[in-house]
Short mmCIF file of C-alpha atoms in Angstrom, two decimals:
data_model
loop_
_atom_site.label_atom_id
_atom_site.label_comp_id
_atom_site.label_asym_id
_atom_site.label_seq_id
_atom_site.Cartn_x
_atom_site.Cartn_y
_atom_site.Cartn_z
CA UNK U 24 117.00 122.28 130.65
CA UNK U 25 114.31 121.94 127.73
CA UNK U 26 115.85 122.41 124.52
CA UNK U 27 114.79 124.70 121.91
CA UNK U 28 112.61 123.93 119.17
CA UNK U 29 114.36 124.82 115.99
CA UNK U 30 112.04 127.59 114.01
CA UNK U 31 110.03 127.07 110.80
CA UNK U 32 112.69 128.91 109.00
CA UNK U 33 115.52 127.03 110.31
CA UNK U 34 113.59 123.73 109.85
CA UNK U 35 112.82 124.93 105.77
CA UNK U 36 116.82 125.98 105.18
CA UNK U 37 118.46 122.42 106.94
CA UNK U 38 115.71 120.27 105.44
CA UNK U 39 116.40 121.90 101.87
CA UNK U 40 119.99 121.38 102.60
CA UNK U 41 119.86 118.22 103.72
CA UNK U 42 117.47 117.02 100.05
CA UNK U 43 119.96 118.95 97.84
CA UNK U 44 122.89 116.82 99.71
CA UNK U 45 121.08 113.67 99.23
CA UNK U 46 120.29 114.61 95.85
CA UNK U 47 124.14 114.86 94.73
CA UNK U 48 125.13 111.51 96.19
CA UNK U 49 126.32 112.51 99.68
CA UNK U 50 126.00 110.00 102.46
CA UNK U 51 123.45 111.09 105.44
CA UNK U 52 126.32 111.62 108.35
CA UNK U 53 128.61 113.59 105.55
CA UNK U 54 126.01 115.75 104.47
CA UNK U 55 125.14 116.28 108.45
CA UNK U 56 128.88 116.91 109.31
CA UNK U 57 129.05 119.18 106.08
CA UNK U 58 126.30 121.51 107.88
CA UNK U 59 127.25 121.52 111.12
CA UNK U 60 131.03 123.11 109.77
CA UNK U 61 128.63 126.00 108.66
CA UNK U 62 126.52 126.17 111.37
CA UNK U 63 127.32 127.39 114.75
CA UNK U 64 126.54 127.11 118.75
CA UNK U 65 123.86 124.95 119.54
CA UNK U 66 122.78 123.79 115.48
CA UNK U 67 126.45 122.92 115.17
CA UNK U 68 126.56 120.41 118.02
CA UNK U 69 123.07 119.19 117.46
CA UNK U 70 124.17 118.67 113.52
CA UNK U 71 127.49 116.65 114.91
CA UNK U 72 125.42 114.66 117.50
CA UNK U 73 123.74 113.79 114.82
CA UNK U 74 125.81 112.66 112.42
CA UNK U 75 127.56 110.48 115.08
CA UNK U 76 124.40 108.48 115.98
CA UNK U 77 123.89 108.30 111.98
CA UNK U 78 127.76 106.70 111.35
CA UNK U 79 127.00 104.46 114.37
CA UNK U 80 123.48 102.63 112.37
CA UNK U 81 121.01 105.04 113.61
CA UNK U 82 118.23 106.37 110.89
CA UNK U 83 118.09 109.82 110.19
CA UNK U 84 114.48 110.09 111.74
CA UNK U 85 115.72 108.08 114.86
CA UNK U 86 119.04 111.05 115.01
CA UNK U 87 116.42 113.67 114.46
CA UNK U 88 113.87 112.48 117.66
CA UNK U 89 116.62 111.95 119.96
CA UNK U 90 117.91 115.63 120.04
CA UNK U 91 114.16 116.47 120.95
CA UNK U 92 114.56 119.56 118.99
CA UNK U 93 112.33 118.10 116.09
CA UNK U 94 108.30 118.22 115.47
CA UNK U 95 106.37 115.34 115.55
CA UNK U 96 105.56 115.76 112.41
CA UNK U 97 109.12 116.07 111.10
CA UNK U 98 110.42 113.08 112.05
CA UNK U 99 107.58 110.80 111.43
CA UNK U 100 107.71 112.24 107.66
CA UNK U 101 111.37 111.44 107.15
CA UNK U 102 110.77 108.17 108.84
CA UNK U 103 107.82 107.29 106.55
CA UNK U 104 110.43 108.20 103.75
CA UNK U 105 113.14 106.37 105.01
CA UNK U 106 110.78 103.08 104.94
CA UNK U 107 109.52 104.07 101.09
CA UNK U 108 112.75 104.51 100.13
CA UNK U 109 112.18 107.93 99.50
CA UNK U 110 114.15 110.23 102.01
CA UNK U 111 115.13 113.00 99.67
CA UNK U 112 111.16 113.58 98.44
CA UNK U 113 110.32 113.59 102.88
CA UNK U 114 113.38 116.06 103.05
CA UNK U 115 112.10 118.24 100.19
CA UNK U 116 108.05 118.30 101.12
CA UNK U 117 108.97 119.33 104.76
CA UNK U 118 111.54 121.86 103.15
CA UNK U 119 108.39 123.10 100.91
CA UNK U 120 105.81 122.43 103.98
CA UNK U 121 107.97 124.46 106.58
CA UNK U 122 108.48 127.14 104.37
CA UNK U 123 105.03 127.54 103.83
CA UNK U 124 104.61 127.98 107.78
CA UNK U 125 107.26 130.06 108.12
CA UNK U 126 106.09 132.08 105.55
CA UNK U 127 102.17 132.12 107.30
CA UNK U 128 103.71 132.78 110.89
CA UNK U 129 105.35 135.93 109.21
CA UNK U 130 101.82 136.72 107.35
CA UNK U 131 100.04 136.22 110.56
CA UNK U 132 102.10 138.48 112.88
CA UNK U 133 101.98 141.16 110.57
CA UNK U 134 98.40 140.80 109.99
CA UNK U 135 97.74 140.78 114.01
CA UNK U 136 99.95 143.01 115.23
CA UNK U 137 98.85 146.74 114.15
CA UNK U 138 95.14 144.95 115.09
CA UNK U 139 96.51 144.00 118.54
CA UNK U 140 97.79 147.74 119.09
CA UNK U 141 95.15 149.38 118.40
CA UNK U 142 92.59 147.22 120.65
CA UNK U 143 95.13 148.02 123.41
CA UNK U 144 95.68 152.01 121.93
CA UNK U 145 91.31 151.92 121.95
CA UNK U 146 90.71 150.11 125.88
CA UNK U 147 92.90 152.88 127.10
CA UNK U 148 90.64 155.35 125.12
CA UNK U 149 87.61 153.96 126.37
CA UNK U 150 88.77 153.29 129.72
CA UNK U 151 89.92 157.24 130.12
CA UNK U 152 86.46 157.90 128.82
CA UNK U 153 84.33 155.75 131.46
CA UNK U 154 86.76 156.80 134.81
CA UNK U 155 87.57 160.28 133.70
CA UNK U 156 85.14 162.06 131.40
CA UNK U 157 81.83 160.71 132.08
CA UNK U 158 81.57 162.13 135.75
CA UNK U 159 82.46 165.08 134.21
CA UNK U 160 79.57 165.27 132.21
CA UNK U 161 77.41 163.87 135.29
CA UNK U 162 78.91 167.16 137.48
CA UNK U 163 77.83 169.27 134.29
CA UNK U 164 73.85 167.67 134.17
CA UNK U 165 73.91 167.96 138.08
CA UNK U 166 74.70 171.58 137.45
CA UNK U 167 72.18 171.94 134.88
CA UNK U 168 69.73 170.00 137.08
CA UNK U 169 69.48 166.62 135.19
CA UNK U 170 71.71 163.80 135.37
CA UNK U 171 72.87 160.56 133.18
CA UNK U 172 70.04 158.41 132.50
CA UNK U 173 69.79 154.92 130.73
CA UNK U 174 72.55 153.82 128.42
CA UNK U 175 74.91 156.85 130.11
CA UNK U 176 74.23 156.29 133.29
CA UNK U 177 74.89 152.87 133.09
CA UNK U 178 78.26 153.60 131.63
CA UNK U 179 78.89 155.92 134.25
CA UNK U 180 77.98 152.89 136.90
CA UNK U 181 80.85 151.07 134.65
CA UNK U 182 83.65 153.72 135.16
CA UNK U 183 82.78 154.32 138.54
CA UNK U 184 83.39 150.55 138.82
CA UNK U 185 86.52 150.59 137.26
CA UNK U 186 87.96 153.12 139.32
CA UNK U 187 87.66 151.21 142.27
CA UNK U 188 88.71 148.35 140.61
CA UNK U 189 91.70 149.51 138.66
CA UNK U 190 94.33 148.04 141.80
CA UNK U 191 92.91 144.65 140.46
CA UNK U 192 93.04 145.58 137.17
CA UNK U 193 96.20 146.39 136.65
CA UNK U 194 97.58 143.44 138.21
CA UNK U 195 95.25 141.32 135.99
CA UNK U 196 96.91 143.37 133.65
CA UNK U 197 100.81 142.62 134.20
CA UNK U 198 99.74 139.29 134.58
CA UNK U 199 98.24 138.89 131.10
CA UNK U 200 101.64 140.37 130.00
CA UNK U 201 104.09 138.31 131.30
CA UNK U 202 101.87 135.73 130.43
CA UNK U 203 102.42 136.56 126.57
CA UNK U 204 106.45 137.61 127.39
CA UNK U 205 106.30 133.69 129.08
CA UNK U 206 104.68 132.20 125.77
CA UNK U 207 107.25 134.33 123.24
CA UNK U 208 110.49 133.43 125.27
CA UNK U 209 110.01 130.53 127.47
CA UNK U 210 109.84 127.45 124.71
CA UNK U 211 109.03 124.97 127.39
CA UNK U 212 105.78 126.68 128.46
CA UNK U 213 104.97 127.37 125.05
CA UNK U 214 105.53 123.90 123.88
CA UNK U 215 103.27 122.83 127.08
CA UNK U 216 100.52 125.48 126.03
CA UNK U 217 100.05 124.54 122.27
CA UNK U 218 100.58 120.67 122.94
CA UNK U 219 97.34 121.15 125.51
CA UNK U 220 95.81 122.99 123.03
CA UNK U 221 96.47 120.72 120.05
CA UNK U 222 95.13 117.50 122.74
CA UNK U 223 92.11 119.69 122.64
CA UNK U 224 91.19 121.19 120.31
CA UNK U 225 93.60 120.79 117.32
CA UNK U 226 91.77 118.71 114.88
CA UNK U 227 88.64 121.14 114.87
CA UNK U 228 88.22 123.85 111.96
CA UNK U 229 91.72 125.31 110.29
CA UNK U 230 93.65 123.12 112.40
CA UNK U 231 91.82 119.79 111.02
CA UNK U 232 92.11 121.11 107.30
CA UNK U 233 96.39 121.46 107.82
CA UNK U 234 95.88 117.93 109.52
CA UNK U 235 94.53 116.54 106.38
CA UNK U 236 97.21 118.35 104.39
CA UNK U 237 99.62 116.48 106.32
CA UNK U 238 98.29 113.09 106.35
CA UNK U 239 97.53 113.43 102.48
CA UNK U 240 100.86 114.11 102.33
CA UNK U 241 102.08 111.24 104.39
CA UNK U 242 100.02 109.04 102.01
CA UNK U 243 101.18 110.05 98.70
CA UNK U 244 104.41 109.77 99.70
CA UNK U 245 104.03 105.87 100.89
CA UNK U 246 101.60 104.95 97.87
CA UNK U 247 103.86 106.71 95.44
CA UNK U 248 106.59 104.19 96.86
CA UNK U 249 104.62 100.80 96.18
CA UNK U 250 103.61 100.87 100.17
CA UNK U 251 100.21 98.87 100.65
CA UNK U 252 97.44 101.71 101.57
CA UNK U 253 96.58 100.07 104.80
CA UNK U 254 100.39 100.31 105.87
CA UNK U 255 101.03 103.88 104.71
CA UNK U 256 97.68 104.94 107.21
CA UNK U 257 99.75 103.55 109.71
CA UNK U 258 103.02 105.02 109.26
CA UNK U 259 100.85 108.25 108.63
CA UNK U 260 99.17 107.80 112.33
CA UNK U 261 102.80 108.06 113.69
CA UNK U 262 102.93 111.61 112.57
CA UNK U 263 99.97 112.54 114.52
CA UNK U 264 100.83 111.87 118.08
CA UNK U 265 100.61 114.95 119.41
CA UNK U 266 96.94 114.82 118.04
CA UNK U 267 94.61 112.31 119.19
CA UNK U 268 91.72 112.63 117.73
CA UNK U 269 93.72 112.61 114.47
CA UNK U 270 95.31 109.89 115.06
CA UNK U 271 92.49 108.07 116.35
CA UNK U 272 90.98 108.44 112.62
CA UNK U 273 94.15 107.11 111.50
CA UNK U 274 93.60 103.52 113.17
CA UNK U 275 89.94 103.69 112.59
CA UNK U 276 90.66 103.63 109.07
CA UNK U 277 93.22 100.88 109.41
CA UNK U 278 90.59 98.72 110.85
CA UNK U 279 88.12 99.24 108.41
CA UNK U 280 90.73 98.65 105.57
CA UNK U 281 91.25 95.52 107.37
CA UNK U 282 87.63 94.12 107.89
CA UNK U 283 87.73 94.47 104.09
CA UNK U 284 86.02 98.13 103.31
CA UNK U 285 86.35 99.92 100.61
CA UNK U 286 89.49 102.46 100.51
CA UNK U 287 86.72 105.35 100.06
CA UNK U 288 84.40 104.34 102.37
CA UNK U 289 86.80 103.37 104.82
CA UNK U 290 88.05 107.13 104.68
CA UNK U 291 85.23 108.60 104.24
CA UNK U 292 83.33 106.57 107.26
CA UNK U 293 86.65 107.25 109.70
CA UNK U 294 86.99 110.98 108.69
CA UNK U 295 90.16 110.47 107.60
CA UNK U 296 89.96 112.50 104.68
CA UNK U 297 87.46 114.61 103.28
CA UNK U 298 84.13 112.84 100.78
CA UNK U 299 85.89 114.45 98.06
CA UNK U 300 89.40 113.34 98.32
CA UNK U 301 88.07 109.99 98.67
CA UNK U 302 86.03 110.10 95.82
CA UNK U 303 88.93 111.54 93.80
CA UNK U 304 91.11 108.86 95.53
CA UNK U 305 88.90 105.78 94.52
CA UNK U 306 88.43 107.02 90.67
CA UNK U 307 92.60 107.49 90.95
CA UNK U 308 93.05 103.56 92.15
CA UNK U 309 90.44 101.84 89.86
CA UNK U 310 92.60 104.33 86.81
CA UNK U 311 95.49 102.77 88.49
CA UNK U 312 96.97 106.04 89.17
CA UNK U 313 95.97 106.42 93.11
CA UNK U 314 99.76 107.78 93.44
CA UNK U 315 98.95 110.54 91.74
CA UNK U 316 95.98 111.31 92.55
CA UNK U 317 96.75 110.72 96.08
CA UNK U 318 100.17 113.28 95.07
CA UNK U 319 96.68 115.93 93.94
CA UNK U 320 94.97 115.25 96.61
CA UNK U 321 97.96 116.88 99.36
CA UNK U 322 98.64 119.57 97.48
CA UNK U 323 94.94 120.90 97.11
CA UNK U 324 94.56 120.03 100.86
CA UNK U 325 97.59 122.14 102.12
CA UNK U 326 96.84 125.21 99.65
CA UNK U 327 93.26 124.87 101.64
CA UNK U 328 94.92 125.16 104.21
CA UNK U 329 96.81 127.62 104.28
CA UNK U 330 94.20 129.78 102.09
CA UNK U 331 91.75 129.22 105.45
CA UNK U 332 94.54 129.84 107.50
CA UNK U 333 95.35 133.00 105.67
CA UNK U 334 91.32 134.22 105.37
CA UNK U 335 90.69 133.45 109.52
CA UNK U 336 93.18 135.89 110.14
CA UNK U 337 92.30 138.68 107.54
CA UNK U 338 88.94 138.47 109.39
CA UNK U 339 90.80 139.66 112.73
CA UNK U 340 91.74 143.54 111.65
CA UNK U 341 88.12 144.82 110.77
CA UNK U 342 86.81 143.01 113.31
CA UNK U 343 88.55 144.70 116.22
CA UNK U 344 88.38 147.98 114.57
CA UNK U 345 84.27 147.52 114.40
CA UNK U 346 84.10 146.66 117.55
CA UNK U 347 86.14 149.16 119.40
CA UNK U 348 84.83 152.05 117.08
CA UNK U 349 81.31 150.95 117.95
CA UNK U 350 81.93 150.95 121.67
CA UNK U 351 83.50 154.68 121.54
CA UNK U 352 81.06 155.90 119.45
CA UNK U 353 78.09 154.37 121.84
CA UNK U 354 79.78 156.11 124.69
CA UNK U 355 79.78 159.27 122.78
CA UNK U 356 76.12 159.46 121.59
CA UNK U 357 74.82 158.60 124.94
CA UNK U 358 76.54 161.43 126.42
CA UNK U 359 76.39 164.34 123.58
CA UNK U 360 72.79 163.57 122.81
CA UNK U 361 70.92 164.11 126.20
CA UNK U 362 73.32 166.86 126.67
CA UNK U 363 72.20 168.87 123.57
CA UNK U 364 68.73 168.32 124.28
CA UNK U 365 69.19 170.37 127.70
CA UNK U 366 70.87 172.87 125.74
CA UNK U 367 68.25 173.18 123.13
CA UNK U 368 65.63 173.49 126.14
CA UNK U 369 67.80 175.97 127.72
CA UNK U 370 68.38 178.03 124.44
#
């Protein structure tokens, strides 16, 4: 059986455990069998298979892919800062970085879910409308001698429609449902579902921007270490391999850092980064501070991020409300107005 991926939370609270363990001195499988005493069921023998393969010469990123429980992204950070000598700074940025997404998954269901029941609260609305009130007006205009004309008849066409499709509907329907119920509690298929959508399409628009964040972050953390640029873009294309078109930047930059380009125009010319992170990069390296700058460079990228993140779904509410208030009002006026011009002509 596929194992669970651990949540953002969970991921934030062991990897800040894990950095303020390091940080006092205590040895990787110590500080692993420390949290697994705390932890329970399934963290608690993950946590103590892990601390087993660590006390038998395993790294900690090599413990962490094995129980398959890990991101990508996870372990190739922790392995990038096992190599730069840095594994408490990897454990703290992914403590920092998966808080931040736990704290954006919580923003974003929030933000989606009163939007979400009211589109389903306004279909039914507008669906009772078109099957069960419109022909009621139509029997009232056939009584009055007219009938539903132009936009109104139309929607009366649509209900009438409907109604003889609503067998089909409905079944369309509970399959869109357990589709979600499949994505919220079946981990596998959701872990097939976003890994064919992140083959696809996730380096395009928000999901390129946190895909910057994290390579930035991958970078600053080699060059802050003394790691040659050319090596730390390859450790960094390690973290993206559920992402291949990220990725595939990654080793285009390598390349052209090896035929001899210049670290911004290698970047810039692969996509790798953003034209002005790279600029901001190259004035950083001939100041002989391209660690920090580099250090600047991730954090503006991830607050970006998460900013665009943040504003794509604040976009979601109004829109659904303007839609679905525009469709029930269009139903409305198509039906009130003819029908108070035949009363005025009858008055």
């Amino acid at each position: 059986m596929k194992k669970s991926m651990i949540s953002h939370q969970g991921l934030a609270s062991l990897f800040l455990e894990l950095s303020m363990l390091f940080h006092a001195g205590v040895g990787t499988g110590d500080g692993l069998i420390l949290l697994s005493e705390e932890s329970g069921g399934e963290d608690q023998a993950m946590l103590a298979a892990m601390a087993a393969r660590v006390d038998d010469g395993a790294a900690l990123s090599a413990a962490m892919r094995e129980t398959g429980r890990f991101p990508v992204y996870a372990c190739g950070l922790v392995e990038v800062g096992e190599k730069a000598g840095r594994t408490e700074e990897a454990l703290a940025a992914l403590a920092n970085y998966y808080e931040g997404r736990a704290r954006t998954d919580r923003r974003v269901r929030s933000a989606l879910l009163y939007p979400a029941v009211m589109l389903l609260l306004m279909l039914v609305v507008i669906g009772v409308l078109l099957v069960k009130v419109l022909p009621i007006f139509d029997d009232v205009y056939a009584s009055l001698g007219g009938r539903l004309t132009g936009v109104a008849g139309g929607l009366l066409s649509l209900g009438r429609w409907l109604g003889e499709a609503m067998p089909v509907l409905w079944v369309l329907l509970a399959l869109a449902v357990a589709l979600v119920a499949a994505f919220a509690a079946a981990p596998g298929f959701r872990e097939r579902l976003t890994g064919w959508w992140r083959r696809q399409r996730g380096d395009k628009g928000v999901s390129r921007q946190m895909n910057d964040a994290r390579l930035a972050q991958a970078l600053a953390m080699g060059m802050a270490s003394g790691m040659p640029l050319e090596e730390a873009v390859e450790l960094a294309s390690g973290l993206m391999e559920d992402v291949p078109h990220a990725k595939s930047r990654c080793l285009d930059c390598r390349e052209r850092l090896d035929q001899g380009e210049g670290i911004s125009a290698a970047m810039k010319a692969s996509g790798l980064l953003p034209a002005r992170a790279c600029r901001l990069l190259e004035l950083g390296q001939r100041s002989g501070a391209g660690d920090s700058a580099m250090e600047k460079i991730a954090a503006t990228l991830s607050e970006e991020g998460e900013a665009a993140l943040e504003e794509r779904v604040s976009r979601a509410e109004p829109a659904l409300v303007l839609v679905c208030s525009i469709l029930v009002g269009l139903i409305l006026l198509s039906v009130m107005l003819p029908l108070m011009h035949i009363m005025s002509a009858i008055g």
